[in-house]
CSV table of N, CA and C in Angstrom, one decimal:
chain,number,residue,atom,x,y,z
Z,12,MET,N,-2.4,-1.8,4.4
Z,12,MET,CA,-3.3,-1.3,3.5
Z,12,MET,C,-3.5,-2.4,2.4
Z,13,ARG,N,-4.7,-2.5,1.9
Z,13,ARG,CA,-4.9,-3.5,1.0
Z,13,ARG,C,-5.9,-3.1,-0.1
Z,14,PHE,N,-5.8,-3.6,-1.3
Z,14,PHE,CA,-6.7,-3.4,-2.3
Z,14,PHE,C,-7.3,-4.8,-2.7
Z,15,ASP,N,-8.5,-4.9,-3.0
Z,15,ASP,CA,-9.0,-6.0,-3.8
Z,15,ASP,C,-10.2,-5.7,-4.5
Z,16,GLU,N,-10.4,-6.3,-5.5
Z,16,GLU,CA,-11.6,-6.3,-6.5
Z,16,GLU,C,-12.0,-4.9,-6.9
Z,17,ALA,N,-12.1,-4.8,-8.2
Z,17,ALA,CA,-12.6,-3.5,-8.8
Z,17,ALA,C,-14.0,-3.8,-9.2
Z,18,GLY,N,-14.9,-2.9,-8.7
Z,18,GLY,CA,-16.3,-3.1,-9.1
Z,18,GLY,C,-16.9,-4.4,-8.4
Z,19,GLU,N,-17.3,-5.3,-9.3
Z,19,GLU,CA,-17.9,-6.5,-8.8
Z,19,GLU,C,-16.9,-7.5,-8.2
Z,20,PRO,N,-17.3,-8.2,-7.1
Z,20,PRO,CA,-16.4,-9.2,-6.5
Z,20,PRO,C,-15.8,-10.1,-7.6
Z,21,GLY,N,-14.5,-10.3,-7.5
Z,21,GLY,CA,-13.8,-11.1,-8.5
Z,21,GLY,C,-13.2,-10.4,-9.7
Z,22,ALA,N,-13.6,-9.2,-9.9
Z,22,ALA,CA,-13.1,-8.4,-11.0
Z,22,ALA,C,-11.6,-8.1,-10.7
Z,23,GLU,N,-10.8,-8.1,-11.8
Z,23,GLU,CA,-9.4,-7.9,-11.6
Z,23,GLU,C,-9.0,-6.5,-12.0
Z,24,LEU,N,-7.9,-6.0,-11.4
Z,24,LEU,CA,-7.4,-4.6,-11.7
Z,24,LEU,C,-6.5,-4.7,-12.9
Z,25,PRO,N,-6.5,-3.7,-13.8
Z,25,PRO,CA,-5.6,-3.7,-14.9
Z,25,PRO,C,-4.1,-3.6,-14.5
Z,26,VAL,N,-3.3,-4.5,-15.1
Z,26,VAL,CA,-1.9,-4.7,-14.7
Z,26,VAL,C,-1.1,-3.4,-14.9
Z,27,ALA,N,-1.3,-2.8,-16.1
Z,27,ALA,CA,-0.5,-1.6,-16.4
Z,27,ALA,C,-0.8,-0.4,-15.5
Z,28,VAL,N,-2.1,-0.3,-15.1
Z,28,VAL,CA,-2.4,0.8,-14.2
Z,28,VAL,C,-1.9,0.5,-12.8
Z,29,VAL,N,-2.0,-0.7,-12.3
Z,29,VAL,CA,-1.5,-1.1,-11.0
Z,29,VAL,C,0.0,-0.9,-10.9
Z,30,LEU,N,0.7,-1.4,-11.9
Z,30,LEU,CA,2.2,-1.3,-11.9
Z,30,LEU,C,2.7,0.1,-12.0
Z,31,GLY,N,1.9,0.9,-12.8
Z,31,GLY,CA,2.3,2.3,-13.0
Z,31,GLY,C,2.2,3.1,-11.7
Z,32,ARG,N,1.1,2.9,-10.9
Z,32,ARG,CA,0.9,3.5,-9.7
Z,32,ARG,C,2.0,3.0,-8.6
Z,33,LEU,N,2.3,1.7,-8.7
Z,33,LEU,CA,3.2,1.2,-7.7
Z,33,LEU,C,4.6,1.7,-8.0
Z,34,ARG,N,4.9,2.1,-9.2
Z,34,ARG,CA,6.2,2.7,-9.5
Z,34,ARG,C,6.4,4.0,-8.7
Z,35,GLU,N,5.3,4.7,-8.4
Z,35,GLU,CA,5.3,5.9,-7.6
Z,35,GLU,C,5.7,5.6,-6.2
Z,36,VAL,N,5.5,4.4,-5.7
Z,36,VAL,CA,5.8,3.9,-4.4
Z,36,VAL,C,7.1,3.3,-4.3
Z,37,PHE,N,7.4,2.4,-5.3
Z,37,PHE,CA,8.6,1.5,-5.2
Z,37,PHE,C,9.7,1.9,-6.2
Z,38,GLY,N,9.5,3.0,-6.9
Z,38,GLY,CA,10.5,3.5,-7.8
Z,38,GLY,C,11.0,2.5,-8.8
Z,39,ASP,N,12.2,2.2,-8.9
Z,39,ASP,CA,12.8,1.4,-9.9
Z,39,ASP,C,13.0,0.0,-9.5
Z,40,ASP,N,12.2,-0.5,-8.6
Z,40,ASP,CA,12.3,-2.0,-8.2
Z,40,ASP,C,12.2,-2.8,-9.5
Z,41,PRO,N,13.2,-3.7,-9.7
Z,41,PRO,CA,13.3,-4.4,-11.0
Z,41,PRO,C,12.1,-5.4,-11.1
Z,42,GLU,N,11.5,-5.8,-10.0
Z,42,GLU,CA,10.3,-6.7,-10.1
Z,42,GLU,C,9.2,-6.1,-10.9
Z,43,LEU,N,9.1,-4.8,-10.9
Z,43,LEU,CA,8.0,-4.1,-11.7
Z,43,LEU,C,8.2,-4.2,-13.2
Z,44,ASP,N,9.4,-4.6,-13.7
Z,44,ASP,CA,9.7,-4.8,-15.1
Z,44,ASP,C,9.5,-6.2,-15.6
Z,45,LEU,N,9.2,-7.1,-14.7
Z,45,LEU,CA,9.1,-8.5,-15.1
Z,45,LEU,C,7.7,-8.8,-15.5
Z,46,PRO,N,7.5,-9.7,-16.5
Z,46,PRO,CA,6.1,-10.1,-16.8
Z,46,PRO,C,5.5,-10.8,-15.7
Z,47,ILE,N,4.1,-10.7,-15.5
Z,47,ILE,CA,3.5,-11.5,-14.4
Z,47,ILE,C,2.4,-12.3,-15.1
Z,48,ALA,N,2.3,-13.5,-14.5
Z,48,ALA,CA,1.3,-14.5,-15.0
Z,48,ALA,C,0.4,-14.9,-13.9
Z,49,ASP,N,-0.7,-15.5,-14.3
Z,49,ASP,CA,-1.7,-16.0,-13.4
Z,49,ASP,C,-1.1,-16.8,-12.3
Z,50,GLY,N,-1.4,-16.4,-11.0
Z,50,GLY,CA,-0.9,-17.1,-9.9
Z,50,GLY,C,0.4,-16.5,-9.3
Z,51,ASP,N,1.1,-15.6,-10.1
Z,51,ASP,CA,2.3,-15.0,-9.6
Z,51,ASP,C,2.0,-14.1,-8.4
Z,52,ILE,N,3.0,-14.0,-7.5
Z,52,ILE,CA,3.0,-13.1,-6.4
Z,52,ILE,C,4.3,-12.3,-6.6
Z,53,VAL,N,4.2,-11.0,-6.9
Z,53,VAL,CA,5.3,-10.1,-7.1
Z,53,VAL,C,5.6,-9.4,-5.8
Z,54,GLU,N,6.8,-9.5,-5.3
Z,54,GLU,CA,7.2,-8.9,-4.0
Z,54,GLU,C,8.0,-7.6,-4.3
Z,55,LEU,N,7.6,-6.5,-3.7
Z,55,LEU,CA,8.3,-5.2,-3.9
Z,55,LEU,C,8.8,-4.7,-2.6
Z,56,GLU,N,9.9,-3.9,-2.6
Z,56,GLU,CA,10.4,-3.4,-1.4
Z,56,GLU,C,11.0,-1.9,-1.6
Z,57,PHE,N,10.7,-1.1,-0.6
Z,57,PHE,CA,11.3,0.2,-0.6
Z,57,PHE,C,11.8,0.5,0.9
Z,58,THR,N,13.0,1.0,1.0
Z,58,THR,CA,13.5,1.3,2.3
Z,58,THR,C,14.0,2.8,2.3
Z,59,GLY,N,13.3,3.6,3.1
Z,59,GLY,CA,13.6,5.0,3.2
Z,59,GLY,C,14.4,5.3,4.4
Z,60,ALA,N,14.6,6.5,4.7
Z,60,ALA,CA,15.3,6.9,5.9
Z,60,ALA,C,14.6,6.5,7.2
Z,61,ARG,N,13.3,6.5,7.1
Z,61,ARG,CA,12.5,6.1,8.3
Z,61,ARG,C,11.6,5.0,8.1
Z,62,ALA,N,11.0,4.9,6.9
Z,62,ALA,CA,10.0,3.9,6.6
Z,62,ALA,C,10.5,2.7,5.7
Z,63,SER,N,9.9,1.6,6.0
Z,63,SER,CA,10.1,0.4,5.1
Z,63,SER,C,8.8,0.1,4.6
Z,64,ILE,N,8.7,-0.1,3.2
Z,64,ILE,CA,7.4,-0.4,2.6
Z,64,ILE,C,7.6,-1.7,1.8
Z,65,ASP,N,6.7,-2.6,2.1
Z,65,ASP,CA,6.7,-3.9,1.4
Z,65,ASP,C,5.4,-4.0,0.6
Z,66,GLY,N,5.5,-4.5,-0.6
Z,66,GLY,CA,4.3,-4.7,-1.4
Z,66,GLY,C,4.2,-6.1,-2.0
Z,67,PHE,N,3.0,-6.6,-2.1
Z,67,PHE,CA,2.8,-7.9,-2.7
Z,67,PHE,C,1.6,-7.7,-3.7
Z,68,VAL,N,1.9,-8.1,-5.0
Z,68,VAL,CA,1.0,-8.0,-6.0
Z,68,VAL,C,0.6,-9.4,-6.4
Z,69,TYR,N,-0.7,-9.8,-6.3
Z,69,TYR,CA,-1.2,-11.1,-6.6
Z,69,TYR,C,-1.9,-11.1,-8.0
Z,70,ALA,N,-1.3,-11.8,-8.9
Z,70,ALA,CA,-1.8,-11.8,-10.3
Z,70,ALA,C,-2.9,-12.8,-10.5
Z,71,GLY,N,-3.8,-12.4,-11.3
Z,71,GLY,CA,-4.9,-13.3,-11.7
Z,71,GLY,C,-4.8,-13.6,-13.2
Z,72,ALA,N,-5.8,-14.3,-13.7
Z,72,ALA,CA,-5.8,-14.7,-15.1
Z,72,ALA,C,-5.9,-13.5,-16.1
Z,73,GLN,N,-6.6,-12.4,-15.7
Z,73,GLN,CA,-6.9,-11.2,-16.5
Z,73,GLN,C,-6.3,-10.0,-16.0
Z,74,GLY,N,-5.6,-10.0,-14.9
Z,74,GLY,CA,-5.1,-8.8,-14.3
Z,74,GLY,C,-4.5,-9.0,-12.9
Z,75,VAL,N,-4.7,-8.0,-12.0
Z,75,VAL,CA,-4.2,-8.1,-10.6
Z,75,VAL,C,-5.4,-8.4,-9.7
Z,76,GLN,N,-5.3,-9.5,-8.9
Z,76,GLN,CA,-6.4,-9.8,-8.0
Z,76,GLN,C,-6.4,-8.9,-6.8
Z,77,ARG,N,-5.2,-8.7,-6.3
Z,77,ARG,CA,-5.1,-7.8,-5.1
Z,77,ARG,C,-3.7,-7.3,-4.9
Z,78,VAL,N,-3.6,-6.2,-4.1
Z,78,VAL,CA,-2.3,-5.7,-3.8
Z,78,VAL,C,-2.3,-5.5,-2.2
Z,79,VAL,N,-1.2,-5.9,-1.6
Z,79,VAL,CA,-1.1,-5.7,-0.2
Z,79,VAL,C,0.2,-4.9,0.0
Z,80,VAL,N,0.0,-3.8,0.8
Z,80,VAL,CA,1.2,-2.9,1.1
Z,80,VAL,C,1.3,-2.8,2.6
Z,81,GLU,N,2.5,-3.1,3.1
Z,81,GLU,CA,2.8,-3.0,4.5
Z,81,GLU,C,3.8,-1.9,4.8
Z,82,PHE,N,3.5,-1.1,5.8
Z,82,PHE,CA,4.3,0.0,6.2
Z,82,PHE,C,4.9,-0.3,7.6
Z,83,THR,N,6.2,0.0,7.7
Z,83,THR,CA,6.9,-0.3,9.0
Z,83,THR,C,7.7,1.0,9.3
Z,84,ASP,N,7.6,1.4,10.5
Z,84,ASP,CA,8.4,2.5,11.1
Z,84,ASP,C,9.7,1.9,11.6
Z,85,ARG,N,10.8,2.2,11.0
Z,85,ARG,CA,12.1,1.6,11.4
Z,85,ARG,C,12.7,2.3,12.6
Z,86,SER,N,12.1,3.4,13.1
Z,86,SER,CA,12.5,4.1,14.3
Z,86,SER,C,11.4,4.2,15.3
Z,87,TRP,N,10.9,3.1,15.6
Z,87,TRP,CA,9.7,3.1,16.6
Z,87,TRP,C,10.1,3.9,17.8
Z,88,GLY,N,9.2,4.7,18.3
Z,88,GLY,CA,9.4,5.5,19.5
Z,88,GLY,C,9.9,6.9,19.3
Z,89,GLU,N,10.4,7.1,18.0
Z,89,GLU,CA,10.8,8.5,17.7
Z,89,GLU,C,9.6,9.3,17.3
Z,90,PRO,N,9.7,10.6,17.2
Z,90,PRO,CA,8.6,11.5,16.8
Z,90,PRO,C,8.0,11.0,15.5
Z,91,VAL,N,6.7,11.0,15.4
Z,91,VAL,CA,6.0,10.4,14.2
Z,91,VAL,C,6.0,11.2,13.0
Z,92,HIS,N,6.3,12.5,13.1
Z,92,HIS,CA,6.2,13.5,12.0
Z,92,HIS,C,7.0,13.0,10.8
Z,93,GLU,N,8.3,12.6,11.0
Z,93,GLU,CA,9.1,12.2,9.8
Z,93,GLU,C,8.6,10.9,9.1
Z,94,PHE,N,8.1,10.0,9.9
Z,94,PHE,CA,7.5,8.8,9.3
Z,94,PHE,C,6.3,9.2,8.5
Z,95,ARG,N,5.4,10.0,9.0
Z,95,ARG,CA,4.2,10.4,8.3
Z,95,ARG,C,4.6,11.1,7.0
Z,96,GLN,N,5.6,12.0,7.1
Z,96,GLN,CA,6.1,12.7,5.9
Z,96,GLN,C,6.6,11.8,4.8
Z,97,GLU,N,7.3,10.7,5.3
Z,97,GLU,CA,7.9,9.8,4.3
Z,97,GLU,C,6.9,8.9,3.6
Z,98,ILE,N,5.8,8.5,4.4
Z,98,ILE,CA,4.9,7.6,3.8
Z,98,ILE,C,3.7,8.3,3.0
Z,99,THR,N,3.6,9.6,3.2
Z,99,THR,CA,2.5,10.3,2.6
Z,99,THR,C,2.5,10.2,1.0
Z,100,PRO,N,3.6,10.3,0.3
Z,100,PRO,CA,3.5,10.1,-1.1
Z,100,PRO,C,3.1,8.7,-1.5
Z,101,ALA,N,3.5,7.7,-0.8
Z,101,ALA,CA,3.1,6.3,-1.1
Z,101,ALA,C,1.6,6.2,-0.9
Z,102,LEU,N,1.1,6.8,0.2
Z,102,LEU,CA,-0.4,6.7,0.5
Z,102,LEU,C,-1.2,7.4,-0.6
Z,103,ASP,N,-0.6,8.6,-1.0
Z,103,ASP,CA,-1.3,9.3,-2.1
Z,103,ASP,C,-1.4,8.5,-3.4
Z,104,ALA,N,-0.3,7.8,-3.7
Z,104,ALA,CA,-0.3,6.9,-4.9
Z,104,ALA,C,-1.3,5.8,-4.7
Z,105,LEU,N,-1.4,5.2,-3.5
Z,105,LEU,CA,-2.4,4.1,-3.3
Z,105,LEU,C,-3.8,4.6,-3.4
Z,106,VAL,N,-4.1,5.7,-2.8
Z,106,VAL,CA,-5.4,6.3,-2.9
Z,106,VAL,C,-5.8,6.6,-4.4
Z,107,ALA,N,-4.8,7.1,-5.1
Z,107,ALA,CA,-5.1,7.4,-6.6
Z,107,ALA,C,-5.3,6.1,-7.3
Z,108,LEU,N,-4.6,5.1,-7.0
Z,108,LEU,CA,-4.9,3.8,-7.6
Z,108,LEU,C,-6.3,3.3,-7.3
Z,109,ALA,N,-6.7,3.4,-6.1
Z,109,ALA,CA,-8.1,3.0,-5.8
Z,109,ALA,C,-9.1,3.8,-6.5
Z,110,VAL,N,-8.9,5.1,-6.6
Z,110,VAL,CA,-9.9,6.0,-7.4
Z,110,VAL,C,-9.9,5.6,-8.8
Z,111,GLU,N,-8.7,5.4,-9.4
Z,111,GLU,CA,-8.5,5.1,-10.8
Z,111,GLU,C,-9.1,3.8,-11.2
Z,112,THR,N,-9.1,2.8,-10.4
Z,112,THR,CA,-9.5,1.5,-10.7
Z,112,THR,C,-10.9,1.1,-10.1
Z,113,GLY,N,-11.4,1.9,-9.2
Z,113,GLY,CA,-12.6,1.6,-8.5
Z,113,GLY,C,-12.4,0.5,-7.5
Z,114,ALA,N,-11.2,0.2,-7.1
Z,114,ALA,CA,-10.9,-0.8,-6.1
Z,114,ALA,C,-11.2,-0.3,-4.7
Z,115,ARG,N,-11.2,-1.2,-3.7
Z,115,ARG,CA,-11.3,-0.8,-2.3
Z,115,ARG,C,-9.9,-0.7,-1.7
Z,116,LEU,N,-9.7,0.4,-1.0
Z,116,LEU,CA,-8.4,0.5,-0.3
Z,116,LEU,C,-8.9,0.5,1.2
Z,117,PHE,N,-8.3,-0.5,1.9
Z,117,PHE,CA,-8.7,-0.6,3.3
Z,117,PHE,C,-7.6,-1.1,4.2
Z,118,ASP,N,-7.7,-0.9,5.5
Z,118,ASP,CA,-6.8,-1.4,6.5
Z,118,ASP,C,-7.1,-2.9,6.7
Z,119,SER,N,-6.1,-3.7,6.6
Z,119,SER,CA,-6.4,-5.2,6.7
Z,119,SER,C,-6.9,-5.5,8.1
Z,120,VAL,N,-6.7,-4.7,9.1
Z,120,VAL,CA,-7.2,-4.9,10.5
Z,120,VAL,C,-8.7,-4.8,10.5
Z,121,ASP,N,-9.2,-3.9,9.6
Z,121,ASP,CA,-10.7,-3.6,9.5
Z,121,ASP,C,-11.1,-3.7,8.1
Z,122,PRO,N,-11.3,-4.9,7.5
Z,122,PRO,CA,-11.6,-5.1,6.1
Z,122,PRO,C,-13.0,-4.5,5.7
Z,123,GLN,N,-13.8,-4.2,6.7
Z,123,GLN,CA,-15.1,-3.6,6.4
Z,123,GLN,C,-15.0,-2.1,6.0
Z,124,SER,N,-13.9,-1.5,6.4
Z,124,SER,CA,-13.6,-0.1,6.0
Z,124,SER,C,-13.2,-0.1,4.6
Z,125,SER,N,-13.5,0.9,3.9
Z,125,SER,CA,-13.0,1.0,2.5
Z,125,SER,C,-12.9,2.5,2.1
Z,126,ASN,N,-12.3,2.7,1.0
Z,126,ASN,CA,-12.1,4.0,0.4
Z,126,ASN,C,-11.4,4.9,1.4
Z,127,LEU,N,-10.3,4.4,1.9
Z,127,LEU,CA,-9.5,5.2,2.8
Z,127,LEU,C,-8.9,6.4,2.1
Z,128,THR,N,-8.8,7.5,2.7
Z,128,THR,CA,-8.1,8.7,2.2
Z,128,THR,C,-6.7,8.7,2.8
Z,129,THR,N,-5.9,9.5,2.2
Z,129,THR,CA,-4.5,9.6,2.8
Z,129,THR,C,-4.5,10.0,4.2
Z,130,ALA,N,-5.3,11.0,4.6
Z,130,ALA,CA,-5.4,11.4,6.0
Z,130,ALA,C,-5.9,10.3,6.9
Z,131,ARG,N,-6.9,9.6,6.5
Z,131,ARG,CA,-7.4,8.5,7.4
Z,131,ARG,C,-6.3,7.4,7.5
Z,132,ALA,N,-5.7,7.1,6.4
Z,132,ALA,CA,-4.6,6.0,6.4
Z,132,ALA,C,-3.5,6.5,7.3
Z,133,LEU,N,-3.1,7.7,7.3
Z,133,LEU,CA,-2.0,8.2,8.1
Z,133,LEU,C,-2.5,8.1,9.6
Z,134,ASP,N,-3.7,8.4,9.9
Z,134,ASP,CA,-4.2,8.3,11.3
Z,134,ASP,C,-4.2,6.9,11.8
Z,135,LEU,N,-4.4,5.9,10.9
Z,135,LEU,CA,-4.3,4.5,11.3
Z,135,LEU,C,-2.9,4.0,11.5
Z,136,LEU,N,-2.0,4.4,10.5
Z,136,LEU,CA,-0.7,3.9,10.5
Z,136,LEU,C,0.3,4.7,11.5
Z,137,ALA,N,0.1,6.0,11.6
Z,137,ALA,CA,1.0,6.8,12.4
Z,137,ALA,C,0.2,8.0,13.0
Z,138,PRO,N,-0.6,7.7,14.1
Z,138,PRO,CA,-1.4,8.8,14.7
Z,138,PRO,C,-0.5,9.9,15.1
Z,139,ALA,N,-0.9,11.2,14.8
Z,139,ALA,CA,-0.2,12.3,15.2
Z,139,ALA,C,-0.1,12.5,16.7
Z,140,ASN,N,-1.2,12.0,17.4
Z,140,ASN,CA,-1.2,12.0,18.9
Z,140,ASN,C,-1.5,10.6,19.3
Z,141,PRO,N,-0.5,9.7,19.4
Z,141,PRO,CA,-0.8,8.3,19.7
Z,141,PRO,C,-1.3,8.2,21.2
Z,142,PRO,N,-2.1,7.2,21.5
Z,142,PRO,CA,-2.6,7.1,22.9
Z,142,PRO,C,-1.4,6.6,23.7
Z,143,ASP,N,-1.4,6.9,25.0
Z,143,ASP,CA,-0.4,6.5,25.9
Z,143,ASP,C,-0.6,5.0,26.1
Z,144,VAL,N,0.5,4.3,26.1
Z,144,VAL,CA,0.5,2.8,26.4
Z,144,VAL,C,1.1,2.7,27.8
Z,145,GLY,N,0.2,2.2,28.7
Z,145,GLY,CA,0.6,2.2,30.0
Z,145,GLY,C,0.8,0.9,30.6
């Protein structure tokens, strides 16, 4: 999942808003407490019982240029319900961040898509009925 630009291309997201919403995903990651400067890339990490979530915050001159969040199912091949349950609060926070800042939230595989909802993001990341791989 990825965010970039609020409103007009090149507009940056407010640092306080972005970091506040990312606290909902990454909790007390100490990187969220450090000052960020133009050109910094802040790396965040959360490891749950089933999911691993990595975040990258790209700082600009006046705010945050973009946020990239990667979700990994650490128990690939197991029933998907637990993974979906664990990542739902993180997706809710990312959707709220997009709404609050006017940024685009999209799957990096399909950058033309935007304004993903939690339900659509879950279907992309962890389909409830995955296709058979033969």
